[in-house]
CSV table of C-alpha atoms in Angstrom, one decimal:
chain,number,residue,atom,x,y,z
A,1,MET,CA,-40.6,-47.2,2.6
A,2,ARG,CA,-41.1,-49.0,-0.6
A,3,LEU,CA,-43.9,-46.6,-1.6
A,4,ILE,CA,-41.6,-43.6,-1.0
A,5,LEU,CA,-38.9,-45.1,-3.2
A,6,LEU,CA,-41.4,-45.7,-5.9
A,7,LEU,CA,-42.7,-42.2,-5.7
A,8,LEU,CA,-39.1,-40.8,-5.8
A,9,PHE,CA,-38.4,-43.1,-8.8
A,10,CYS,CA,-41.6,-41.8,-10.5
A,11,LEU,CA,-40.6,-38.2,-9.7
A,12,VAL,CA,-37.2,-38.5,-11.2
A,13,SER,CA,-38.1,-40.5,-14.3
A,14,CYS,CA,-41.3,-38.7,-15.2
A,15,SER,CA,-39.7,-35.3,-15.2
A,16,LYS,CA,-36.8,-36.6,-17.3
A,17,THR,CA,-38.9,-38.1,-20.1
A,18,GLU,CA,-41.5,-35.2,-20.3
A,19,GLN,CA,-39.2,-32.2,-20.3
A,20,THR,CA,-36.1,-30.9,-22.0
A,21,THR,CA,-34.1,-28.6,-19.8
A,22,ILE,CA,-31.5,-26.5,-21.3
A,23,THR,CA,-28.9,-24.9,-19.1
A,24,VAL,CA,-27.8,-21.4,-19.9
A,25,SER,CA,-24.7,-20.1,-18.1
A,26,ALA,CA,-24.4,-16.4,-18.4
A,27,ALA,CA,-22.4,-13.4,-17.2
A,28,VAL,CA,-24.1,-12.2,-14.0
A,29,SER,CA,-24.6,-8.7,-15.4
A,30,LEU,CA,-27.2,-10.3,-17.8
A,31,LYS,CA,-29.3,-11.7,-14.9
A,32,ASP,CA,-32.3,-9.3,-15.0
A,33,VAL,CA,-32.6,-9.1,-18.8
A,34,LEU,CA,-32.3,-13.0,-19.1
A,35,ASP,CA,-34.8,-13.7,-16.4
A,36,GLU,CA,-37.3,-11.8,-18.5
A,37,LEU,CA,-36.2,-13.2,-21.8
A,38,GLY,CA,-36.3,-16.7,-20.4
A,39,THR,CA,-40.0,-16.4,-19.9
A,40,LYS,CA,-40.5,-15.0,-23.4
A,41,PHE,CA,-38.9,-17.9,-25.0
A,42,ARG,CA,-41.7,-20.5,-24.9
A,43,GLU,CA,-41.5,-23.8,-26.6
A,44,GLU,CA,-43.4,-27.0,-26.0
A,45,ASN,CA,-41.8,-29.1,-23.1
A,46,ILE,CA,-38.7,-27.0,-22.9
A,47,SER,CA,-37.6,-25.4,-19.6
A,48,MET,CA,-34.8,-23.1,-19.2
A,49,GLN,CA,-32.3,-23.1,-16.4
A,50,PHE,CA,-30.1,-20.1,-15.8
A,51,GLN,CA,-26.9,-20.0,-14.0
A,52,PHE,CA,-25.2,-16.7,-13.3
A,53,ALA,CA,-21.6,-16.1,-12.2
A,54,SER,CA,-18.5,-14.3,-13.5
A,55,SER,CA,-17.6,-15.3,-17.1
A,56,GLY,CA,-14.2,-16.6,-15.9
A,57,GLU,CA,-15.8,-18.9,-13.3
A,58,LEU,CA,-18.3,-20.2,-15.9
A,59,GLU,CA,-15.4,-20.7,-18.4
A,60,LYS,CA,-13.7,-22.8,-15.8
A,61,GLN,CA,-16.8,-24.9,-15.2
A,62,ILE,CA,-17.3,-25.6,-18.9
A,63,MET,CA,-13.6,-26.5,-19.3
A,64,GLY,CA,-14.2,-28.9,-16.5
A,65,GLY,CA,-17.1,-30.6,-18.4
A,66,ALA,CA,-20.1,-29.2,-16.5
A,67,PRO,CA,-23.4,-30.1,-18.3
A,68,ILE,CA,-24.0,-26.7,-19.8
A,69,ASP,CA,-25.8,-26.0,-23.2
A,70,VAL,CA,-25.4,-22.3,-23.9
A,71,PHE,CA,-22.6,-19.9,-22.6
A,72,ILE,CA,-23.0,-16.1,-22.8
A,73,SER,CA,-19.9,-14.2,-21.7
A,74,ALA,CA,-19.3,-10.6,-20.9
A,75,SER,CA,-16.1,-10.6,-22.8
A,76,SER,CA,-14.6,-12.3,-25.8
A,77,THR,CA,-11.5,-13.4,-23.7
A,78,GLN,CA,-13.3,-16.4,-22.2
A,79,LEU,CA,-15.2,-17.3,-25.3
A,80,GLU,CA,-12.0,-17.4,-27.4
A,81,ARG,CA,-10.2,-19.5,-24.9
A,82,LEU,CA,-13.0,-22.0,-25.0
A,83,GLN,CA,-13.0,-21.9,-28.8
A,84,ARG,CA,-9.3,-22.6,-28.9
A,85,ASN,CA,-9.8,-25.6,-26.7
A,86,ASN,CA,-12.5,-26.8,-29.2
A,87,MET,CA,-15.3,-26.6,-26.7
A,88,LEU,CA,-17.8,-24.6,-28.7
A,89,GLU,CA,-20.0,-25.1,-31.8
A,90,ASP,CA,-18.0,-22.5,-33.8
A,91,ASP,CA,-20.9,-21.7,-36.2
A,92,THR,CA,-23.1,-20.7,-33.3
A,93,ILE,CA,-20.8,-17.9,-32.0
A,94,SER,CA,-22.8,-14.7,-32.0
A,95,LYS,CA,-22.8,-11.2,-30.4
A,96,LEU,CA,-25.9,-10.4,-28.4
A,97,ALA,CA,-25.5,-7.0,-26.8
A,98,THR,CA,-23.0,-4.2,-25.7
A,99,ASN,CA,-22.6,-2.3,-22.4
A,100,ARG,CA,-20.7,0.5,-20.8
A,101,LEU,CA,-18.4,0.6,-17.8
A,102,ILE,CA,-19.2,3.2,-15.2
A,103,VAL,CA,-17.9,4.3,-11.8
A,104,ILE,CA,-20.4,4.4,-8.8
A,105,THR,CA,-20.5,5.4,-5.2
A,106,TYR,CA,-23.1,4.8,-2.5
A,107,GLN,CA,-26.1,7.3,-2.4
A,108,LYS,CA,-25.1,9.1,0.8
A,109,SER,CA,-21.5,9.5,-0.3
A,110,GLU,CA,-20.1,13.0,-0.4
A,111,LEU,CA,-18.3,12.4,-3.6
A,112,SER,CA,-19.7,14.3,-6.6
A,113,SER,CA,-19.4,13.5,-10.3
A,114,SER,CA,-16.2,14.6,-12.0
A,115,ASP,CA,-13.6,13.2,-14.3
A,116,LEU,CA,-11.9,9.9,-13.5
A,117,THR,CA,-8.5,11.3,-12.6
A,118,THR,CA,-9.8,13.8,-10.1
A,119,LEU,CA,-12.1,11.0,-8.6
A,120,LEU,CA,-9.4,8.4,-8.3
A,121,SER,CA,-6.8,10.8,-6.8
A,122,GLY,CA,-9.1,12.0,-4.0
A,123,ALA,CA,-7.8,11.2,-0.4
A,124,GLU,CA,-11.4,10.4,0.7
A,125,VAL,CA,-11.3,7.4,-1.6
A,126,SER,CA,-9.6,4.7,0.5
A,127,ARG,CA,-11.0,1.6,-1.3
A,128,ILE,CA,-12.1,0.9,-4.7
A,129,ALA,CA,-13.8,-2.3,-5.8
A,130,ILE,CA,-13.3,-4.0,-9.2
A,131,GLY,CA,-14.1,-7.5,-10.4
A,132,ASP,CA,-11.0,-9.8,-10.1
A,133,PRO,CA,-9.5,-9.0,-13.6
A,134,ALA,CA,-8.3,-12.7,-13.9
A,135,LEU,CA,-11.9,-13.9,-13.8
A,136,VAL,CA,-14.4,-11.0,-14.1
A,137,PRO,CA,-14.7,-9.2,-17.4
A,138,ALA,CA,-15.8,-5.9,-15.8
A,139,GLY,CA,-12.6,-6.0,-13.8
A,140,GLU,CA,-10.6,-6.8,-16.9
A,141,TYR,CA,-12.2,-3.8,-18.7
A,142,ALA,CA,-11.6,-1.6,-15.6
A,143,GLN,CA,-7.9,-2.6,-15.5
A,144,LYS,CA,-7.4,-2.0,-19.2
A,145,GLY,CA,-9.2,1.3,-19.1
A,146,LEU,CA,-7.2,2.5,-16.0
A,147,GLU,CA,-3.9,1.5,-17.7
A,148,ALA,CA,-4.9,3.4,-20.8
A,149,LEU,CA,-5.5,6.5,-18.7
A,150,GLY,CA,-2.2,6.0,-16.9
A,151,LEU,CA,-4.0,5.6,-13.5
A,152,TRP,CA,-3.6,1.9,-12.8
A,153,GLU,CA,-0.3,2.3,-10.7
A,154,ARG,CA,-1.9,5.0,-8.6
A,155,VAL,CA,-5.1,3.0,-8.0
A,156,SER,CA,-3.9,-0.5,-7.5
A,157,PRO,CA,-2.9,-0.3,-3.8
A,158,ARG,CA,-6.5,0.6,-3.0
A,159,LEU,CA,-8.1,-2.1,-5.0
A,160,VAL,CA,-10.5,-4.7,-3.5
A,161,ASN,CA,-11.1,-7.7,-5.9
A,162,ALA,CA,-14.6,-9.0,-6.1
A,163,SER,CA,-15.6,-12.3,-7.4
A,164,ASN,CA,-18.2,-10.9,-9.9
A,165,VAL,CA,-19.5,-7.5,-10.9
A,166,ARG,CA,-22.7,-7.8,-8.9
A,167,GLN,CA,-20.4,-8.3,-5.8
A,168,VAL,CA,-18.8,-4.9,-6.6
A,169,LEU,CA,-22.3,-3.5,-6.6
A,170,ASP,CA,-23.0,-5.1,-3.1
A,171,LEU,CA,-19.8,-3.8,-1.6
A,172,VAL,CA,-20.6,-0.2,-2.8
A,173,SER,CA,-24.2,-0.4,-1.4
A,174,ARG,CA,-22.8,-1.7,1.9
A,175,GLN,CA,-20.4,1.3,2.0
A,176,GLU,CA,-17.5,-1.0,2.4
A,177,VAL,CA,-15.8,0.7,-0.5
A,178,GLU,CA,-16.2,4.3,-1.8
A,179,LEU,CA,-16.0,3.5,-5.5
A,180,GLY,CA,-16.8,0.6,-7.7
A,181,PHE,CA,-16.6,-0.2,-11.4
A,182,VAL,CA,-19.7,-1.8,-12.7
A,183,TYR,CA,-21.7,-1.8,-15.9
A,184,GLU,CA,-24.3,0.9,-16.5
A,185,THR,CA,-27.1,-1.7,-16.6
A,186,ASP,CA,-26.1,-3.0,-13.2
A,187,ILE,CA,-27.5,0.0,-11.4
A,188,ASN,CA,-31.0,0.0,-13.1
A,189,ASN,CA,-33.7,0.6,-10.4
A,190,ARG,CA,-31.0,0.9,-7.6
A,191,SER,CA,-31.6,3.8,-5.3
A,192,ASP,CA,-28.7,3.0,-2.9
A,193,VAL,CA,-26.0,3.7,-5.4
A,194,ARG,CA,-25.3,6.4,-8.0
A,195,LYS,CA,-23.2,6.9,-11.1
A,196,LEU,CA,-20.2,9.4,-10.8
A,197,ALA,CA,-18.4,8.9,-14.0
A,198,GLU,CA,-18.1,6.9,-17.2
A,199,LEU,CA,-14.9,5.5,-18.7
A,200,PRO,CA,-14.1,7.5,-21.8
A,201,LYS,CA,-14.8,5.6,-25.0
A,202,SER,CA,-11.2,5.9,-26.2
A,203,SER,CA,-9.8,4.1,-23.0
A,204,THR,CA,-11.9,1.0,-23.1
A,205,LEU,CA,-12.3,-1.9,-25.3
A,206,PRO,CA,-15.8,-2.3,-26.7
A,207,ILE,CA,-17.8,-4.2,-24.2
A,208,VAL,CA,-19.6,-7.0,-26.1
A,209,TYR,CA,-21.5,-10.0,-24.9
A,210,PRO,CA,-20.7,-13.0,-27.2
A,211,ALA,CA,-22.6,-16.3,-26.9
A,212,ALA,CA,-22.2,-19.9,-28.2
A,213,VAL,CA,-23.6,-23.4,-27.9
A,214,ILE,CA,-21.4,-25.7,-26.0
A,215,LYS,CA,-20.0,-28.7,-28.2
A,216,GLN,CA,-21.1,-31.4,-25.7
A,217,SER,CA,-24.6,-30.1,-25.3
A,218,LYS,CA,-27.2,-32.8,-25.4
A,219,HIS,CA,-29.8,-30.4,-26.8
A,220,PRO,CA,-27.9,-28.5,-29.6
A,221,GLU,CA,-31.0,-27.8,-31.7
A,222,VAL,CA,-33.0,-26.1,-28.9
A,223,SER,CA,-29.9,-24.3,-27.8
A,224,LYS,CA,-29.3,-22.8,-31.2
A,225,ARG,CA,-33.0,-21.8,-31.4
A,226,PHE,CA,-32.6,-20.0,-28.1
A,227,LEU,CA,-29.5,-18.1,-29.4
A,228,ILE,CA,-31.4,-17.2,-32.5
A,229,PHE,CA,-34.2,-15.9,-30.4
A,230,LEU,CA,-31.9,-13.7,-28.4
A,231,GLN,CA,-30.9,-12.0,-31.7
A,232,SER,CA,-34.6,-11.5,-32.8
A,233,PRO,CA,-36.0,-8.0,-32.9
A,234,GLU,CA,-38.3,-9.0,-30.0
A,235,ALA,CA,-35.4,-10.0,-27.8
A,236,GLN,CA,-33.2,-7.1,-28.8
A,237,GLU,CA,-36.0,-4.7,-27.7
A,238,VAL,CA,-35.9,-6.2,-24.3
A,239,PHE,CA,-32.1,-5.7,-24.2
A,240,LEU,CA,-32.6,-2.1,-25.1
A,241,LYS,CA,-35.2,-1.7,-22.4
A,242,TYR,CA,-32.6,-2.8,-19.8
A,243,GLY,CA,-30.1,-0.4,-21.1
A,244,PHE,CA,-27.9,-2.6,-23.2
A,245,GLY,CA,-26.7,-1.5,-26.7
A,246,ALA,CA,-27.3,-3.4,-30.0
A,247,PRO,CA,-24.3,-5.5,-31.0
B,1,VAL,CA,3.2,-18.3,-1.6
B,2,LEU,CA,5.3,-17.6,1.4
B,3,HIS,CA,3.3,-14.5,2.5
B,4,SER,CA,0.1,-16.6,2.5
B,5,LEU,CA,1.9,-18.9,5.0
B,6,PHE,CA,3.0,-16.1,7.2
B,7,LEU,CA,-0.5,-14.6,7.0
B,8,SER,CA,-2.2,-17.9,8.0
B,9,ILE,CA,0.3,-18.3,11.0
B,10,GLY,CA,-0.5,-14.8,12.0
B,11,VAL,CA,-4.3,-15.4,11.9
B,12,VAL,CA,-4.0,-18.6,13.9
B,13,PHE,CA,-1.7,-16.9,16.4
B,14,PHE,CA,-4.1,-14.0,17.0
B,15,THR,CA,-7.1,-16.2,17.0
B,16,LEU,CA,-5.6,-18.3,19.7
B,17,LEU,CA,-4.6,-15.2,21.7
B,18,LEU,CA,-8.2,-14.2,21.7
B,19,LEU,CA,-9.8,-17.5,22.2
B,20,VAL,CA,-7.6,-19.3,24.7
B,21,PRO,CA,-8.5,-17.1,27.6
B,22,PHE,CA,-12.1,-16.5,26.6
B,23,GLY,CA,-12.8,-20.0,25.3
B,24,LEU,CA,-11.3,-21.7,28.5
B,25,TRP,CA,-13.4,-19.4,30.7
B,26,VAL,CA,-16.6,-20.2,28.9
B,27,GLY,CA,-15.8,-23.9,28.9
B,28,LEU,CA,-15.1,-23.8,32.6
B,29,VAL,CA,-18.4,-21.9,33.3
B,30,GLN,CA,-20.4,-24.4,31.1
B,31,ALA,CA,-18.7,-27.3,32.9
B,32,ARG,CA,-19.2,-26.2,36.5
B,33,ARG,CA,-22.1,-23.7,36.8
B,34,VAL,CA,-25.8,-24.2,36.8
B,35,TYR,CA,-27.6,-21.1,35.7
B,36,ARG,CA,-30.8,-20.0,34.0
B,37,GLY,CA,-30.4,-19.9,30.3
B,38,LYS,CA,-27.5,-22.3,30.1
B,39,LEU,CA,-29.2,-24.3,27.3
B,40,LEU,CA,-29.5,-21.1,25.2
B,41,VAL,CA,-25.8,-20.3,25.8
B,42,ASP,CA,-25.0,-23.9,24.7
B,43,VAL,CA,-27.0,-23.4,21.5
B,44,LEU,CA,-25.2,-20.1,20.8
B,45,ILE,CA,-21.8,-21.8,21.3
B,46,LEU,CA,-22.6,-24.6,19.0
B,47,LEU,CA,-24.1,-22.5,16.3
B,48,PRO,CA,-21.0,-21.5,14.3
B,49,LEU,CA,-20.1,-25.2,14.2
B,50,ILE,CA,-23.4,-26.1,12.6
B,51,LEU,CA,-24.0,-23.0,10.4
B,52,PRO,CA,-22.5,-23.0,7.0
B,53,PRO,CA,-19.4,-20.7,7.0
B,54,SER,CA,-21.1,-18.6,4.3
B,55,VAL,CA,-23.9,-17.8,6.8
B,56,VAL,CA,-21.4,-16.8,9.4
B,57,GLY,CA,-19.6,-14.7,6.9
B,58,TYR,CA,-22.9,-13.0,5.9
B,59,PHE,CA,-23.9,-12.3,9.4
B,60,LEU,CA,-20.5,-10.9,10.2
B,61,LEU,CA,-20.8,-8.6,7.2
B,62,LEU,CA,-24.3,-7.6,8.3
B,63,PHE,CA,-23.4,-6.7,11.9
B,64,LEU,CA,-19.7,-5.7,11.6
B,65,GLY,CA,-19.7,-4.1,8.3
B,66,ARG,CA,-19.4,-0.3,7.8
B,67,ALA,CA,-23.2,0.0,7.4
B,68,GLY,CA,-23.9,-2.6,10.1
B,69,PRO,CA,-24.9,-1.6,13.7
B,70,ILE,CA,-21.6,-2.6,15.4
B,71,GLY,CA,-19.4,-1.9,12.4
B,72,ALA,CA,-20.6,1.8,12.3
B,73,LEU,CA,-19.9,2.2,16.0
B,74,LEU,CA,-16.5,0.7,15.7
B,75,GLU,CA,-15.6,3.1,12.9
B,76,ALA,CA,-17.1,6.2,14.6
B,77,PHE,CA,-15.3,5.7,17.9
B,78,PHE,CA,-12.1,3.8,17.0
B,79,GLY,CA,-11.7,4.5,13.3
B,80,VAL,CA,-11.6,0.6,12.9
B,81,ARG,CA,-12.7,-1.0,9.7
B,82,LEU,CA,-12.8,-4.7,10.0
B,83,VAL,CA,-14.1,-5.8,6.5
B,84,PHE,CA,-11.2,-6.6,4.1
B,85,SER,CA,-8.6,-6.3,6.9
B,86,PHE,CA,-6.3,-8.8,8.7
B,87,TRP,CA,-8.4,-8.3,11.8
B,88,GLY,CA,-11.4,-9.2,9.8
B,89,ALA,CA,-9.7,-12.6,8.9
B,90,VAL,CA,-8.9,-13.2,12.6
B,91,ILE,CA,-12.5,-12.4,13.6
B,92,ALA,CA,-13.9,-14.8,11.1
B,93,ALA,CA,-11.4,-17.6,12.2
B,94,ALA,CA,-12.2,-16.9,15.8
B,95,VAL,CA,-15.9,-17.2,15.4
B,96,VAL,CA,-15.7,-20.6,13.6
B,97,ALA,CA,-13.0,-22.0,16.0
B,98,PHE,CA,-14.8,-20.9,19.1
B,99,PRO,CA,-17.2,-23.9,19.4
B,100,MET,CA,-14.3,-26.4,19.0
B,101,MET,CA,-12.4,-24.6,21.8
B,102,VAL,CA,-15.2,-24.3,24.2
B,103,LYS,CA,-16.7,-27.8,23.8
B,104,GLY,CA,-13.2,-29.3,24.1
B,105,ALA,CA,-12.3,-27.4,27.2
B,106,GLU,CA,-15.8,-28.1,28.7
B,107,ALA,CA,-15.3,-31.8,28.4
B,108,ALA,CA,-11.8,-31.6,29.8
B,109,PHE,CA,-12.9,-29.5,32.8
B,110,ALA,CA,-16.0,-31.8,33.4
B,111,ARG,CA,-13.7,-34.8,33.7
B,112,VAL,CA,-11.8,-33.3,36.6
B,113,ASP,CA,-13.2,-34.5,40.0
B,114,LYS,CA,-15.1,-31.7,41.7
B,115,GLU,CA,-14.2,-33.1,45.1
B,116,LEU,CA,-10.5,-32.3,44.5
B,117,GLU,CA,-11.3,-28.7,43.8
B,118,ASP,CA,-13.6,-28.4,46.9
B,119,ALA,CA,-10.8,-30.0,49.0
B,120,ALA,CA,-8.4,-27.3,47.7
B,121,LEU,CA,-10.9,-24.6,48.6
B,122,VAL,CA,-11.3,-26.1,52.1
B,123,ASP,CA,-7.5,-26.1,52.5
B,124,GLY,CA,-7.4,-22.4,51.9
B,125,LEU,CA,-6.8,-21.9,48.2
B,126,SER,CA,-8.7,-19.2,46.4
B,127,ALA,CA,-11.0,-20.0,43.6
B,128,ARG,CA,-8.5,-18.7,41.2
B,129,GLY,CA,-5.7,-20.7,42.9
B,130,ALA,CA,-7.8,-23.9,42.8
B,131,PHE,CA,-8.3,-23.4,39.0
B,132,PHE,CA,-4.6,-22.8,38.2
B,133,ARG,CA,-3.1,-25.3,40.7
B,134,ILE,CA,-5.7,-28.1,40.6
B,135,THR,CA,-8.2,-28.0,37.7
B,136,LEU,CA,-6.1,-26.7,34.9
B,137,PRO,CA,-3.2,-29.2,35.5
B,138,LEU,CA,-5.6,-32.1,35.7
B,139,ALA,CA,-7.4,-31.1,32.6
B,140,LYS,CA,-4.2,-30.3,30.7
B,141,ARG,CA,-4.3,-32.9,28.0
B,142,GLY,CA,-8.0,-32.2,27.1
B,143,VAL,CA,-7.3,-28.4,27.1
B,144,PHE,CA,-4.3,-28.9,24.8
B,145,ALA,CA,-6.5,-31.0,22.5
B,146,ALA,CA,-9.2,-28.2,22.4
B,147,ILE,CA,-6.6,-25.6,21.6
B,148,PHE,CA,-5.1,-27.7,18.7
B,149,LEU,CA,-8.5,-28.4,17.3
B,150,GLY,CA,-9.4,-24.7,17.4
B,151,ALA,CA,-6.1,-23.9,15.8
B,152,GLY,CA,-6.8,-26.5,13.0
B,153,ARG,CA,-10.2,-25.0,12.4
B,154,ALA,CA,-8.8,-21.4,12.3
B,155,LEU,CA,-6.1,-22.5,9.9
B,156,GLY,CA,-8.6,-24.1,7.6
B,157,GLU,CA,-11.2,-21.3,7.7
B,158,PHE,CA,-12.3,-20.4,4.2
B,159,GLY,CA,-16.0,-19.5,3.7
B,160,ALA,CA,-16.5,-16.8,6.3
B,161,THR,CA,-13.1,-15.3,5.7
B,162,LEU,CA,-13.8,-15.0,1.9
B,163,MET,CA,-17.1,-13.1,2.6
B,164,PHE,CA,-16.0,-11.1,5.5
B,165,ALA,CA,-12.2,-10.4,4.9
B,166,GLY,CA,-12.3,-10.8,1.2
B,167,ASN,CA,-9.4,-12.2,-0.7
B,168,LEU,CA,-7.0,-9.4,-0.9
B,169,PRO,CA,-3.6,-10.3,-2.3
B,170,GLY,CA,-1.0,-9.7,0.5
B,171,LYS,CA,-3.6,-8.6,3.1
B,172,THR,CA,-6.2,-11.4,3.6
B,173,ASP,CA,-5.3,-14.2,1.3
B,174,THR,CA,-4.6,-16.9,3.8
B,175,LEU,CA,-3.5,-20.4,2.6
B,176,PRO,CA,-7.0,-21.7,1.9
B,177,LEU,CA,-7.9,-18.6,0.0
B,178,ALA,CA,-4.7,-18.5,-2.0
B,179,ILE,CA,-5.3,-22.2,-3.0
B,180,TYR,CA,-8.8,-21.1,-4.3
B,181,SER,CA,-7.4,-18.1,-6.2
B,182,ALA,CA,-4.6,-20.2,-7.8
B,183,PHE,CA,-7.0,-22.9,-8.9
B,184,MET,CA,-9.5,-20.3,-10.3
B,185,ILE,CA,-6.8,-18.8,-12.6
B,186,ASN,CA,-5.5,-22.2,-13.7
B,187,ASP,CA,-2.2,-22.0,-11.8
B,188,GLU,CA,-2.1,-25.5,-11.0
B,189,ARG,CA,1.6,-25.5,-9.7
B,190,ALA,CA,0.8,-22.8,-7.1
B,191,ALA,CA,-2.4,-24.6,-6.1
B,192,LEU,CA,-0.6,-27.9,-5.7
B,193,SER,CA,2.4,-26.5,-3.7
B,194,LEU,CA,0.0,-24.6,-1.4
B,195,ALA,CA,-2.2,-27.6,-0.9
B,196,LEU,CA,0.8,-29.8,-0.1
B,197,LEU,CA,2.1,-27.1,2.3
B,198,LEU,CA,-1.3,-27.0,4.1
B,199,THR,CA,-1.5,-30.8,4.2
B,200,GLY,CA,1.9,-30.9,5.8
B,201,VAL,CA,0.9,-28.5,8.6
B,202,SER,CA,-2.4,-30.4,9.0
B,203,VAL,CA,-0.7,-33.7,9.4
B,204,VAL,CA,1.4,-32.3,12.2
B,205,LEU,CA,-1.6,-30.9,14.0
B,206,ALA,CA,-3.5,-34.2,13.6
B,207,LEU,CA,-0.5,-36.1,14.9
B,208,VAL,CA,-0.3,-34.0,18.0
B,209,LEU,CA,-4.1,-34.5,18.5
B,210,ALA,CA,-3.8,-38.2,18.0
B,211,LYS,CA,-0.9,-38.4,20.5
B,212,LEU,CA,-2.9,-36.3,23.0
B,213,SER,CA,-5.9,-38.7,22.9
B,214,ARG,CA,-3.7,-41.9,23.1
B,215,GLU,CA,-1.4,-41.1,26.1
């Protein structure tokens, strides 16, 4: 028993003194690209821990004092609220990438590409998934876009709110909904869903990913270096490879 | 706020409507019969109690979803879609409340002296008559406790409902889900009033349970 305790103690203390772990909380649409970029950012004794969820959920965690070093949001809404609450290192705020919002359906669906108004008015579309606009930027962009096109009222009775944009993808691929609003980069390498339409540029806000170091981070220097790395040409090339746009 | 209360009451009501006959029957079988594979059935009954609700919700989605084997049949033959519907919430609640109901009923029936039943059968009552006239009245208190426990579990169901029935405003946002949504969008007032409401209902349920086990 005593030996086990000793071993446990050693495990905990050894890992603490040897390694610095920085926790990066990021919008779930960045999962694939950040998984790759995390392996490219190599520094001595630094390990990266990623946490992916909707930007709104992450904002809530940061407000609650969760031990997070870097926040990458899918919309400036969440970042600006945190900034107003004095939670961010203001001089670290930077834009990393851009994206586009699209409408998808499942592969076997009989729907064919056309303009949004026709798509959304069809009787065969009984359910449409979007991220919960209060928490999920992709849902907020979808709502703003649909409002600008004058389609929101017509669509809202058929909406299903998902807790993040990847859940929208999941609901479409399970055929639980006919249509879903996701980012263009979400359907990379997915053969079970396909793109039907794109939201017209004029109707949507620019979709930008802003990032910042959290004020209470215990490793602000490493965190800043990681953000600078994400803006380097090497990292930006990876963003492009995954279909994101330059900021 | 009020619609969530009505929704929760509706879910609990239909869950009980489904579970009381079925759960009591399974409880009786488990208490009285000896058969091959009883242990396996026992494990299946207990599983929803031990599994995390997220696993229950995931399996429900896998089997009863539109692309799932049972879900596809339901839609083809009856045009029924369970996911994101009121009935989806009822099914999620029924699955997690099922073990409570069966185990409670089983214990209550097992406490009834088998010789009383046998005597009633000898005196000419049918098996069904013996159950309704002898066994059920004698096990009454334990059966009520099982029903209230099941109702409490159905009322509090969160995880499996969230995954299987979603959190659709006005359709599947039962009290526990409405609290979660209110909290997530920083609506502390709504979260607090919903929480107090649910606490009130739970206190009443707990009081009834405590009374039943004391008398």
